[in-house]
XYZ file of C-alpha atoms in Angstrom:
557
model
C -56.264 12.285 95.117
C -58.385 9.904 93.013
C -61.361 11.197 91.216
C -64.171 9.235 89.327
C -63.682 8.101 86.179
C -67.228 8.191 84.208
C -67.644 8.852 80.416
C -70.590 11.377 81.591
C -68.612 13.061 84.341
C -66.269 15.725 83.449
C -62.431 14.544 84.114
C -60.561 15.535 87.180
C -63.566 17.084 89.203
C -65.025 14.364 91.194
C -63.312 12.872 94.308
C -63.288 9.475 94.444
C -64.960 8.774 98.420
C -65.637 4.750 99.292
C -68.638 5.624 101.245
C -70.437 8.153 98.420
C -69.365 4.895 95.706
C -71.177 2.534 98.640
C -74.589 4.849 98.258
C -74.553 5.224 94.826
C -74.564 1.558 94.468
C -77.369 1.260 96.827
C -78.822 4.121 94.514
C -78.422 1.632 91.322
C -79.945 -1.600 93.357
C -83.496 0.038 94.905
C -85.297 3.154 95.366
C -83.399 4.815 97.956
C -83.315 7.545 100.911
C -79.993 8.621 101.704
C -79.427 9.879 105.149
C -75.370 11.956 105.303
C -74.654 14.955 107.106
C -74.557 18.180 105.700
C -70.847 18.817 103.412
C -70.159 15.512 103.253
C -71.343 15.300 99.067
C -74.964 14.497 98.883
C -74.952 16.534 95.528
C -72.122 14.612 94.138
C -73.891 10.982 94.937
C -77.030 12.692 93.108
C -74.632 13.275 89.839
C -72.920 10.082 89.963
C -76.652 8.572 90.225
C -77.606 10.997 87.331
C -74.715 10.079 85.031
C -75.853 5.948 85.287
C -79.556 6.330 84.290
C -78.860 9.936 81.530
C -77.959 6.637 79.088
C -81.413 5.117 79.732
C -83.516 8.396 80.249
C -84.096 11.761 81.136
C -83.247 12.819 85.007
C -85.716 14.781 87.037
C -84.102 16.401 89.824
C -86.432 18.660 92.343
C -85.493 21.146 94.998
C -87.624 22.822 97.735
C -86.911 26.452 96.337
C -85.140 28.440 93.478
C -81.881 29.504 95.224
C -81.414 25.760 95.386
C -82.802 24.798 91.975
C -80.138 27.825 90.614
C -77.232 25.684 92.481
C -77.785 22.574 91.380
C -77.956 23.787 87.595
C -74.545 25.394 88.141
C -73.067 21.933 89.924
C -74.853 19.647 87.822
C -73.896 22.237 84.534
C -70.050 21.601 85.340
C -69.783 18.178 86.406
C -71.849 16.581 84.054
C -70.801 15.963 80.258
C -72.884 15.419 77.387
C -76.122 16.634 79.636
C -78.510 18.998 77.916
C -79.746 20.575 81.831
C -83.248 22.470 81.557
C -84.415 24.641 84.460
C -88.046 24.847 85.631
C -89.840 27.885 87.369
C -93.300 29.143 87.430
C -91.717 32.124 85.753
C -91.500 29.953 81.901
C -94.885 29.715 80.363
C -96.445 26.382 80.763
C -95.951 25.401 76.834
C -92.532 26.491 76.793
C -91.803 24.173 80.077
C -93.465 21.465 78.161
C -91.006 22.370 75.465
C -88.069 22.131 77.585
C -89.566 18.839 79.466
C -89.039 17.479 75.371
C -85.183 18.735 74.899
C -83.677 18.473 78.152
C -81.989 15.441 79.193
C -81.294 16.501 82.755
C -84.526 18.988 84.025
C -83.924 20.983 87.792
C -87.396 22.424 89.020
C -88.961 23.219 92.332
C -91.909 20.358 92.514
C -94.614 22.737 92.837
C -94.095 24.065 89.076
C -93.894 20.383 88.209
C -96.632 19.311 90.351
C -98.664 22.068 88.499
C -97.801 21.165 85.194
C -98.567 17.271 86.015
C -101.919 17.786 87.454
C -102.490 20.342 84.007
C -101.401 17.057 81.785
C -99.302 18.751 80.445
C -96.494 16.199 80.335
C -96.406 13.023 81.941
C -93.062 11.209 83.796
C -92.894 8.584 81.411
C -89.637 9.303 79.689
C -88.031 9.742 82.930
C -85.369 6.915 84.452
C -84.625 8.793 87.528
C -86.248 11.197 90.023
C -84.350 12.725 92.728
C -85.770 14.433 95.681
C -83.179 16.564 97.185
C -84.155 17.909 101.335
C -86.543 14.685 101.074
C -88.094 15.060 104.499
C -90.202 17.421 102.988
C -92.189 14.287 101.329
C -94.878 14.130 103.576
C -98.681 15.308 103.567
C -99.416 17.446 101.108
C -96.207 18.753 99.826
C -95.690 18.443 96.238
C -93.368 15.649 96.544
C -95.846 13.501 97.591
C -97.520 14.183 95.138
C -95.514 14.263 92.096
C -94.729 10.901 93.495
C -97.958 9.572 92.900
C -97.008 10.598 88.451
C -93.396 8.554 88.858
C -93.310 4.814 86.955
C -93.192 2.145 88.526
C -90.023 1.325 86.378
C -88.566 4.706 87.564
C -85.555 5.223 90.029
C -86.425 6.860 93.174
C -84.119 8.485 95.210
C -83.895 11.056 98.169
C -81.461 13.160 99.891
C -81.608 14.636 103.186
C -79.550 15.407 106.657
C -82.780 15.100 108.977
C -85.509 13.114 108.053
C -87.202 13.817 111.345
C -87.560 12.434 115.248
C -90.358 10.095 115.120
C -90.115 6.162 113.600
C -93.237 6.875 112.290
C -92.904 10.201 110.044
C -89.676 8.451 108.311
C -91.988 5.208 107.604
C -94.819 7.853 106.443
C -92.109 9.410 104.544
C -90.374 6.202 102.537
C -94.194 5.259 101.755
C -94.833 8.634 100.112
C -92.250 8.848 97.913
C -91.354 5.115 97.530
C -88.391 4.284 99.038
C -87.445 0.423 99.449
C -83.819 1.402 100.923
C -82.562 3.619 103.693
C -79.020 4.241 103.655
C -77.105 6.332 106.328
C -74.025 7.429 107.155
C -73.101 9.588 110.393
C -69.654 11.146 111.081
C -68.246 8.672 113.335
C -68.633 5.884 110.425
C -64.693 4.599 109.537
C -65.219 5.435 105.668
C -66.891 9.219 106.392
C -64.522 10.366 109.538
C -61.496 11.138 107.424
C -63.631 13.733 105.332
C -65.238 15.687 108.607
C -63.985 18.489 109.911
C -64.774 19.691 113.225
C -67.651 21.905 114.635
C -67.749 23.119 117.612
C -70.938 24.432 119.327
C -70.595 26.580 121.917
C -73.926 27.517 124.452
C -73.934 30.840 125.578
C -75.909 32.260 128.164
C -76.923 35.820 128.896
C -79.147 37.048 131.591
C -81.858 39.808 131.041
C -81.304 43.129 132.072
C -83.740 45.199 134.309
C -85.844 46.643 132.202
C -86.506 44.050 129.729
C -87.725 41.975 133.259
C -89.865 44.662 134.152
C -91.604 44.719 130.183
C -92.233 40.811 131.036
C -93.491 40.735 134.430
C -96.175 43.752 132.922
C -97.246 41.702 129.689
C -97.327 38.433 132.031
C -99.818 40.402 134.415
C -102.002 40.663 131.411
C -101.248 37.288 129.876
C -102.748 35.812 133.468
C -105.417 38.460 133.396
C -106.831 36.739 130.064
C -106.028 33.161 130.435
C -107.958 33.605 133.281
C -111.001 34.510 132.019
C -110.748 32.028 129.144
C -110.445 29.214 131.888
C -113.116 30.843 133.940
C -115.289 30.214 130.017
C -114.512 26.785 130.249
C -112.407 27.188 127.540
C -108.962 26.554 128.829
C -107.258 24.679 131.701
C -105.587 26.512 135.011
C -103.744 23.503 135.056
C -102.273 23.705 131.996
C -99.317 26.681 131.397
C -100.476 28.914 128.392
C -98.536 27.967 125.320
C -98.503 28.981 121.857
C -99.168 24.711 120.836
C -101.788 24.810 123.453
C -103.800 28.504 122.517
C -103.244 27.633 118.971
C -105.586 24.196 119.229
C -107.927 25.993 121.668
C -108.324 28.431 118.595
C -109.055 25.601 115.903
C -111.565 23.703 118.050
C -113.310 27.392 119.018
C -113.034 28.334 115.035
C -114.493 25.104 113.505
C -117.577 25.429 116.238
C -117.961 29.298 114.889
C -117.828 27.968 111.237
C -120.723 25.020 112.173
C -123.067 27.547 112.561
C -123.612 25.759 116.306
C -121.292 28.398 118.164
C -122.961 30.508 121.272
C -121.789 33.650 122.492
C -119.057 31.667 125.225
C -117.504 30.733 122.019
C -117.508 34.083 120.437
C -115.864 35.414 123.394
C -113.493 32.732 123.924
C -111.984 33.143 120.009
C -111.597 36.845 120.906
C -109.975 36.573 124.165
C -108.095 33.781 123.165
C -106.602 35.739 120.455
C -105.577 38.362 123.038
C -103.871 35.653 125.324
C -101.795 34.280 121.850
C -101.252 37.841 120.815
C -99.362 38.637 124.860
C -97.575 35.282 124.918
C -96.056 36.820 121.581
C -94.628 39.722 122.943
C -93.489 38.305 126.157
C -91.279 35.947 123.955
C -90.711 38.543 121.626
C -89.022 40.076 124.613
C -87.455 37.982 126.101
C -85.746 35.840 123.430
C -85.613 38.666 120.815
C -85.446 42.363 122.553
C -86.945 45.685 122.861
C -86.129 46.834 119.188
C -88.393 43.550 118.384
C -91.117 43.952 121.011
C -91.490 47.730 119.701
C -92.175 47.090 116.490
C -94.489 44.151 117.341
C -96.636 46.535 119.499
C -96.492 49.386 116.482
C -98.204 46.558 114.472
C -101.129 45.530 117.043
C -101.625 49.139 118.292
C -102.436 49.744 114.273
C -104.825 46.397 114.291
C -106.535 47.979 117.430
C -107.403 51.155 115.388
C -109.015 49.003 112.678
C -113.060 48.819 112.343
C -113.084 45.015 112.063
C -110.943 42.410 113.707
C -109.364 44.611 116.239
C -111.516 43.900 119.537
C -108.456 41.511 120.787
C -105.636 44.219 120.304
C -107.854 46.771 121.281
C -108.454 44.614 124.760
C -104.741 44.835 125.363
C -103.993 48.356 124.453
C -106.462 49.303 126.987
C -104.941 47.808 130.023
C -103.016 49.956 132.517
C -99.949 47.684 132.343
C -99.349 48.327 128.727
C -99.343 52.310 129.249
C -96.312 51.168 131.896
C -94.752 48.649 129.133
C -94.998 51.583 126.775
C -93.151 54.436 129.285
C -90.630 51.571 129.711
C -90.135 51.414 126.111
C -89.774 55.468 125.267
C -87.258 56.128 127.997
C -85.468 52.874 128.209
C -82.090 52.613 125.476
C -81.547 48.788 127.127
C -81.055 46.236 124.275
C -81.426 42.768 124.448
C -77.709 41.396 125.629
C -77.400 38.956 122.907
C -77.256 41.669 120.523
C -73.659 42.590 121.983
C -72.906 39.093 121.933
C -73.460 38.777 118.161
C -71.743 41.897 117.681
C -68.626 40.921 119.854
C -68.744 36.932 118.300
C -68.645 38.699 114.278
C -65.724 41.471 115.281
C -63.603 39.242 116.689
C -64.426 36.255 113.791
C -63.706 38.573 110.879
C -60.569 40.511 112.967
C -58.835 37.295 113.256
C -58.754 36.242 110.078
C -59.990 39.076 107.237
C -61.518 36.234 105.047
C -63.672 34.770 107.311
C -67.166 34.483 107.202
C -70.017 34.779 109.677
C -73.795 33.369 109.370
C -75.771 34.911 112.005
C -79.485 32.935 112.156
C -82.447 34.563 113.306
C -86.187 33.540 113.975
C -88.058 36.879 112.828
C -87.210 39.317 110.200
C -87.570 42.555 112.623
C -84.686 40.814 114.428
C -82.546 40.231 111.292
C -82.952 43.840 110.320
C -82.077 44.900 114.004
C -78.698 42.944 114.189
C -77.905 44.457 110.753
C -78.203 47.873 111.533
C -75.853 47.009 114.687
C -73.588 44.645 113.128
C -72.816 47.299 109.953
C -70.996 49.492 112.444
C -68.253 47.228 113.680
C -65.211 47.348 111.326
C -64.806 45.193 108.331
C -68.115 44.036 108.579
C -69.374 43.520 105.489
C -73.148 42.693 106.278
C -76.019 41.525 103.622
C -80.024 40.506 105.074
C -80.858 37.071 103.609
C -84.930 36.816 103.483
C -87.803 35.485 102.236
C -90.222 36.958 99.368
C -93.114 37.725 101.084
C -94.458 41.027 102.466
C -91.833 42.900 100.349
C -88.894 40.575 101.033
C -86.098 39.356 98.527
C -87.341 37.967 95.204
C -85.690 34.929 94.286
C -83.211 36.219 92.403
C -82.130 39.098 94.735
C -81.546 35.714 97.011
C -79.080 33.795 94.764
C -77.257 37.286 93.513
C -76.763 37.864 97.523
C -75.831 34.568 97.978
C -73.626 34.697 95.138
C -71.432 38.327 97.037
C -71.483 35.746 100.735
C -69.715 32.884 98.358
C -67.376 35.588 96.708
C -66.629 37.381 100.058
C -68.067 40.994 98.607
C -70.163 39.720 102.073
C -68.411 38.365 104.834
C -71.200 38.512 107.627
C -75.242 36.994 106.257
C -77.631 37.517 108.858
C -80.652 35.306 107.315
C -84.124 33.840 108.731
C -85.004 30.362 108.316
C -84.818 30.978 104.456
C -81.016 29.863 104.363
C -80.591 26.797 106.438
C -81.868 24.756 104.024
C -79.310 22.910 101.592
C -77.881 26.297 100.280
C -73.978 25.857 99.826
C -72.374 28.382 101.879
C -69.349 26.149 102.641
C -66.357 28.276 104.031
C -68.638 29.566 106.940
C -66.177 30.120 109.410
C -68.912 30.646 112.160
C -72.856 30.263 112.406
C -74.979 32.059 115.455
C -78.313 31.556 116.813
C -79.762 34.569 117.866
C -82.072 32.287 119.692
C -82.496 28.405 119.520
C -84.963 26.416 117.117
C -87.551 23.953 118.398
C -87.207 21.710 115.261
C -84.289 18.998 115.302
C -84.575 19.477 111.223
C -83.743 22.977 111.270
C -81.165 23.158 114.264
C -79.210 20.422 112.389
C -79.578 22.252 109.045
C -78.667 25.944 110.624
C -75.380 23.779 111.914
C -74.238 22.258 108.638
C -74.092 25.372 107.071
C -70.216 25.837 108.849
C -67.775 22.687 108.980
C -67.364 21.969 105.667
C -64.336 22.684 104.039
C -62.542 23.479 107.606
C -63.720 23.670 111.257
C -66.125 25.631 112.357
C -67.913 27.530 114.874
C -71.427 27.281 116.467
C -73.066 29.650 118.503
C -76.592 28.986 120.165
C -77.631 32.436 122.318
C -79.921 31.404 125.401
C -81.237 33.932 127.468
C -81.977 32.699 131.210
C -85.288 31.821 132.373
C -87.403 32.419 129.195
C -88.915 30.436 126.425
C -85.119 30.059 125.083
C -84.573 27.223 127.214
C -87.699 25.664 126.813
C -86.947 25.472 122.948
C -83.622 24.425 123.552
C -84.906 21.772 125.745
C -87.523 20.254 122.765
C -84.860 20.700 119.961
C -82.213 18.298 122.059
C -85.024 16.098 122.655
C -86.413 15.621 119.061
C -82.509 15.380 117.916
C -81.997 12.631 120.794
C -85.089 10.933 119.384
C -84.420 11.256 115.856
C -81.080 9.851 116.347
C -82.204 6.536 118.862
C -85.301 6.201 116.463
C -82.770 5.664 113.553
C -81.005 2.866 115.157
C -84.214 1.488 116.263
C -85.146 1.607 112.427
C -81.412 0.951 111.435
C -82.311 -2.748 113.307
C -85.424 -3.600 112.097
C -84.471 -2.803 108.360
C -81.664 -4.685 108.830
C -84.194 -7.525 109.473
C -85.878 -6.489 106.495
C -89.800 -4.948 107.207
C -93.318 -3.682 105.352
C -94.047 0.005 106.002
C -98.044 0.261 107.181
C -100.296 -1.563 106.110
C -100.868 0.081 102.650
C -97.233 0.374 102.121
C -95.836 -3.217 99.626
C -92.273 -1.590 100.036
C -89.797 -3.211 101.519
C -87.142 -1.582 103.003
C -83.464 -3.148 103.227
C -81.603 -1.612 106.032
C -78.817 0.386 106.953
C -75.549 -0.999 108.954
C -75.574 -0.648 112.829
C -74.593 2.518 113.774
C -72.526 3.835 117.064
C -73.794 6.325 119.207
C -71.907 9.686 118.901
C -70.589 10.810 122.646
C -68.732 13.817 122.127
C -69.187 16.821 124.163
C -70.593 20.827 124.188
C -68.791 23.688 125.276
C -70.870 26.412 127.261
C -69.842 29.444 129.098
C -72.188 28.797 132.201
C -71.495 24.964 132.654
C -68.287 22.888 132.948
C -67.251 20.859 129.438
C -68.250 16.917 130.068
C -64.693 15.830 129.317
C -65.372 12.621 130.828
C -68.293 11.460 129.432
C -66.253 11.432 125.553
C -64.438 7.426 126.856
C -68.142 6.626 127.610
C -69.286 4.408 124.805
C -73.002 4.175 125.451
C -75.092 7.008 127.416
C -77.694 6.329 130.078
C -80.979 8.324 129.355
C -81.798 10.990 130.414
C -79.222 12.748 130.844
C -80.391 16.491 130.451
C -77.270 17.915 130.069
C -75.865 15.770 127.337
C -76.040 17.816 123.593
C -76.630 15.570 120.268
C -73.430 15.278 118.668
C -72.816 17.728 115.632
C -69.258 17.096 114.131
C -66.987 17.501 116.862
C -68.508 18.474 119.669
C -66.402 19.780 122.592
């Protein structure tokens, strides 16, 4: 093994990989977004990057949360020689950030402390050289990044790092305008220089089917869903052509709230935020149901029978609580001891994971934080299970601290099962993950491609996406392979036209120099209800659509 030779880069520590030397060249030439899959060593092209400009600057390097701030001070800490590394939290008084701003030569922050301190003038980016946005398809709108992009030099290096900068051609153009980028460079698996450093993950579809009573609990909250989508078409409100959805009640309840705040709103409208509320507050619990289980759904109606008991604000839970089908959902519930079957899916992937091999390691993803507590309350009872709850800070959650120490016991193996919501898909190194499972799927392509690159990296590893039948599962699974379809053609579209060269909007001067022509990934998904597609892996280009066809993830089978 060869490793990198750099006077700033501590001996012996950094493999020496042709395609991370490729992007860090393209770092040096132009302000650039790098696009790599997860484990492949975005962090390590961030250092090398770091250790050119530390001779002709200071380094700012930003990260979406603290966890992740706390683990690139550790990786940039020991790789980096001769590197005085500050870190940056809304924690340190403001003067004493300014303070560290002066002595550090390498400074780690989340942006919003940064963005804070910026818009405070309390320091200005002018003795920077390089800025580095790690997870940079968060730079759009008004996220910090954009932001503290707005403070950066001119004469400042730019660069990002990300595994899914999104589906559409447009949100990646909106993206390199924000935060400056002139360059995209992107690698995918299948490239010759990145294939030798992949290993394998396998994603497996499993389906379950819903038992009786959980069918019964739907059909009831259904009843009432149509009873008040009804009456919110028969206001004028809604359409009894359109299917209720959360996207759809969601912008029927901005356009009814901004004619309530206008001071123009009659008593149709009044009516129509109330009931409309009712109809969001049903299609919940019919997909808390369905996707999630009757642990879920219980405590979900605990929480709205309490909102229907309150003075003020309760008139839509109060309109559901009322209805003779929730006194049936609610007998259902008290004699029933049915669980949702993907909880004895989880429960039989984990035992058998961590019985085959006693240092493996499990990530179990789900959606709500009832759910997470639910599977680990089930999960702590199977043998050898070591189980920790990874979750966010709010409403009494884990403070950011409590996070990393947890994450710290997973890395270890004091842990060797994390069941986490959408707090730990996000750039936190959890390599070693022997398997990952989706208690239900995710409608963004960002986040299903993050949950999957937390396994894979440092061996082969194991994906499992739960779908219950005919429910909202499959609809989400539908969207997510159709966003991650689009992202992926949409890249080669833009891979083509920057290779041409092209001006981003017509405010945006930057001009972006492309990335190579890319292949098309064709390999295929394994799923217990459908045959494997062993013959469309000699394919080399796929017609669209083809619905049953899965967006490659290393190794599909």
């Amino acid at each position: 093994m060869t490793f990198v030779a750099h006077p700033r880069i501590a001996p012996d520590t950094v493999e020496e990989r042709g395609y991370q030397t490729r992007m860090v060249e393209s770092c040096l030439r132009a302000n650039t977004l790098l696009i790599l899959p997860t484990g492949l060593g975005k962090t390590i092209i961030a250092v090398r990057v770091a250790a050119e400009y530390l001779g002709t600057g200071k380094v700012l390097l930003l990260a979406p949360t603290k966890p992740l701030v706390e683990q690139h001070a550790d990786a940039f800490s020991s790789l980096l020689r001769e590197a005085e590394v500050g870190v940056l939290n809304g924690g340190v008084k403001g003067e004493r950030r300014a303070s560290m701003i002066e002595s550090s030569d390498l400074v780690i922050s989340t942006p919003q402390t940064i963005n804070n301190d910026l818009d405070a003038g309390r320091y200005d980016l002018s003795a920077f050289s390089l800025v580095i946005y790690d997870e940079a398809h968060h730079g759009r709108g008004q996220y910090a990044y954009s932001k503290i992009a707005g403070h950066v030099p001119r004469s400042t290096r730019s660069i990002g790092m990300t595994a899914s900068p999104g589906d559409r051609i447009d949100s990646i153009e909106e993206l390199c305008i924000s935060l400056n980028f002139k360059r995209i460079d992107m690698r995918t698996e299948n490239d010759p220089d990145v294939s030798p450093f992949v290993h394998d993950t396998y994603v497996n579809r499993i389906e379950v089917s819903l038992p009786q009573d959980i069918r019964d609990v739907s059909a009831l909250l259904k009843v009432m869903l149509d009873h008040f989508y009804s009456e919110l078409c028969s206001l004028g409100i809604a359409s009894n052509r359109v299917q209720p959805s959360k996207r759809y009640l969601l912008n029927i309840a901005g356009d009814l709230g901004a004619k309530a705040s206008s001071g123009t709103a009659n008593g149709i409208v009044f009516r129509g935020l109330s009931v409309n509320k009712t109809c969001i507050q049903l299609l919940e619990a019919v997909n808390k149901v369905e996707s999630e289980g009757m642990t879920v759904l219980r405590n979900y109606l605990d929480r709205l029978e309490a909102e229907s008991r309150q003075d003020r604000g309760g008139k839509a839970a109060q309109a559901i609580v009322r209805r003779q089908e929730y006194s049936a959902v609610r007998t259902i519930l008290d004699r029933t001891n049915v669980e949702h079957p993907k909880v004895s899916r989880v429960m039989s992937l984990v035992s058998r994971t961590v019985s085959a091999n006693p240092g493996s390691k499990v990530l179990v993803f789900a959606q709500f934080r009832d759910t997470c507590e639910m599977l680990v309350s089930k999960i702590s009872t199977i043998p050898d299970a070591r189980v920790s709850m990874l979750i966010g800070q709010s409403k009494g959650g884990l403070k950011q601290r409590e996070q990393i120490a947890l994450l710290d016991r997973f890395r270890t193996g004091d842990s060797n099962v994390l069941v986490s919501t959408s707090v730990g898909e996000e750039g936190l190194d959890v390599s070693n993950t022997d398997a990952v499972v989706f208690y239900e799927p995710v409608a963004s392509e960002i986040r299903s491609i993050q949950r999957r690159g937390r396994t894979g990296r440092k061996s082969d590893g194991e994906v499992y996406v739960l779908i219950a039948k005919d429910t909202v599962d499959e609809a989400i699974e539908r969207a997510a392979i159709r966003k991650e379809e689009d992202m992926r053609a949409n890249l080669e579209k833009l891979s083509d036209r920057l290779g041409r060269g092209m001006t981003l909007g017509d405010t945006g001067q930057t001009r972006l120099e492309g990335f190579g022509e890319r292949s098309r990934s064709t390999r295929c998904y394994r799923s217990n209800s459908r045959p494997a597609f062993a013959n469309l892996c000699s394919i080399p280009s796929l017609p669209r659509p083809l619905t049953d066809w899965r967006p490659p993830a290393r190794g599909w089978r």
